[in-house]
Amino acid sequence: MNTDTKTKSSDLEEGALFYHRYPSPGKLEIQATKPLGNQRDLALAYSPGVAAPCLAIKDDPAAAALYTSRSNLVGVISNGTAVLGLGNIGALASKPVMEGKAVLFKKFAGIDVFDIEMDAPEIEQMVETIAALEPTFGGINLEDIKAPECFEVEERLKQRMKIPVFHDDQHGTAIIVAAAVINALELAGKSIENVKIVSSGAGAAALACLNLLVSLGANRDNIWVTDRHGVAYKGRTEEMDRWKDVYVKDTNARTLEDVIGGADVFLGLSAAGVLKPEFLQHMAEKPLILALANPTPEIMPELAREARPDAMICTGRSDYPNQVNNVLCFPYIFRGALDVGATSINEEMKMAAVRAIAALAREEPSEVAALAYSGETPIFGPEFLIPSPFDPRLILRIAPAVARAACETGVALRPIEDWQAYVDRLSRFVFRSGLIMKPVFSVARNASKDRVIYADGEDERVLRAAQVVLEEGIARPTLIGRPSVIDVRLQRYGLKIRAGKDFDVVNPEDDPRYRDYVDLLIQVAGRRGVTPEAARTMVRTNNTVIAALAMLRDEADAMICGLEGRFERHLRNVDLIIGRRAGVHRLSALSMLIAQRGVSFYTDPYVDLDPTAQQIAEMTILAAEEIRRFGISPKAALLSHSNFGSRDSKSALKMREAAALLRELVPELEADGEMHGDSAILPSLRKRILPHSNLEGEANLLVFPNLDAANITLTTVKAMTDALHVGPILLGTAHPAHILTPSVTSRGVVNMTALAVVQASSAKTATS
């Protein structure tokens, strides 16, 4: 190992130790899901109230799914006898790994986990202990248990327990490998019934892979198993067992080299370097090489590619394409199984997961999947046989497939009746904006397919958003950008939409409407300091100006800009060309944060530096109007360092006056102030200070005295709560126009597009 490698390894180890120790040891904590704020809460949570759900469960055990967390709770259990690449390090030393597995369950599928590390090296002790835990869990994930004991433990537990028992080291790997095999054989034009499969390694994962491939149609007679003792042949006694025996061959072949000839698939779950480059010359045309040993595979991809340029290659490493990573499937398999109350995870459910993963790789890649790779976005082919572990669509494909298979095979205690509602619920988990944006998207889909123009039409986020907008039937996009650049980037990102057919293009360098745009800009802004020469320059160089002029020419119904450049510059041009709605004196912005505790709105964090009381009242009214689009009743709190008259500073008096104006102008709006932030959020505190406040419950619209307070609060809360930001939503424009920020994602662009379409549709309805 060279000095640089040693330094990197040392840095990683130090960083990992720090990560696990601070700010608190470990990676997990337990949080209450119910309030414990007073004596009544305590009485409901424990004695005497807890007796009611206890008795309900005694009378009907299925009620545990209603009154406890069991139906969303998995036990990750290990005895530490085969931990990652560390071997038999013992139960206690395995705990960081099991905590890590628990974090993955929560992050990727919203499943809660108790990790259990058992000092139980014997099969009987493990089986008896785990079986006794059945009342606690909705499912059991066995982890890092050495072979062949793991086979026996899982088999006996599945026979005894009426909840899913799943050894991920076996089946998780097998499911992903099977998906890769399906797609590789499709590309190679081969049939699984006829291919020759050779394995190097005969442990838990390798045998599970082979067994699942047999379930999918592979011929056992075409499967050859090798391990450190060579070929599994008839009469061999070294490290043989009943699970390996099913692949024994009556043959004189004794080594991997002896059996690799003509192989279509090499499955490596063994040790570094066992597959020599010269072996590959004897494999069949377009072979699939699954070199999954970690951290160093059976053959490095570079060597395999040099020896066989036609080979398709998978590894277990994240620095190469086609990573076989168990996180691709285990969270979503359990998600589907738990959601229907499955009593087991059977072969049909596993095969459903295989087919869902294989099919997803053939879909167009999402933005999140693209970010998991460096360079150009992968497209289905030899370099992209299986999806990225960070593709958010995994849960939307795998969980429903597994749940449906459970229902169809009779192992579901709570079959799903409304599958669309189930997929919608999963979608809300994937995109945290899903729940709050659902009514907006519903209206947008039913609108008249308005035209939305994007100033940053060459940006990857806009291109991806345009595809989603088209797929979801929200709008007809128009992209401002150079056609040649747009075409190249669409191909690079693996997107299928095409100019002219799916969307329109405005070329800022050569568009026949150029003179018309210049004339219109002079007409609109000639008396506001825009000379003819300046107008020509602006139309040639400023895409936001082009988008705004296209809106005025009725070539678009809404516009999106701001992915590049300063917000104030875009705002100046929008205000100059689009202008303000009748009766609106000043533009303002509204931001929405979606966090675990709920949704909150903030105004104005982007536009007005120091608004007057009248302007604050106006922006509050506009914000409340916008909030109602989300199906939410606005509850506005005008914030200040003063709490209901406790201080008489200039800003406090301003907020007090704004609150009085709101009571006069919109008495039906729940709004009050001036108040502290905690008084806005905590109704109990507010009632102690002002029992007869105009505001009931928790405020969801926070109105600030100036831009400093609004922006600092918004960005701080967003960072501290890992909240999703939707916006900024520009309020008060004559036509729907939104200025986003450079940090926006493609999903954020889609969200704002849907909102802009709803605004455009509402404006049309109001004027018709």
PDB file of C-alpha atoms in Angstrom, residues 451-453 478 547 550-559:
ATOM      1  CA  ARG A 451     -47.826  27.113 -22.194  1.00  0.00           C
ATOM      2  CA  VAL A 452     -44.936  27.718 -19.805  1.00  0.00           C
ATOM      3  CA  ILE A 453     -41.769  29.422 -21.014  1.00  0.00           C
ATOM      4  CA  THR A 478     -41.158  26.535 -24.389  1.00  0.00           C
ATOM      5  CA  ALA A 547     -39.582  35.227 -21.679  1.00  0.00           C
ATOM      6  CA  ALA A 550     -43.232  36.285 -25.048  1.00  0.00           C
ATOM      7  CA  MET A 551     -45.783  36.426 -22.234  1.00  0.00           C
ATOM      8  CA  LEU A 552     -46.965  39.849 -23.371  1.00  0.00           C
ATOM      9  CA  ARG A 553     -47.246  38.571 -26.954  1.00  0.00           C
ATOM     10  CA  ASP A 554     -49.487  35.732 -25.747  1.00  0.00           C
ATOM     11  CA  GLU A 555     -46.899  33.135 -26.739  1.00  0.00           C
ATOM     12  CA  ALA A 556     -46.865  31.764 -23.194  1.00  0.00           C
ATOM     13  CA  ASP A 557     -49.214  31.695 -20.223  1.00  0.00           C
ATOM     14  CA  ALA A 558     -46.570  31.614 -17.477  1.00  0.00           C
ATOM     15  CA  MET A 559     -42.813  32.008 -17.141  1.00  0.00           C
TER      16      MET A 559
END
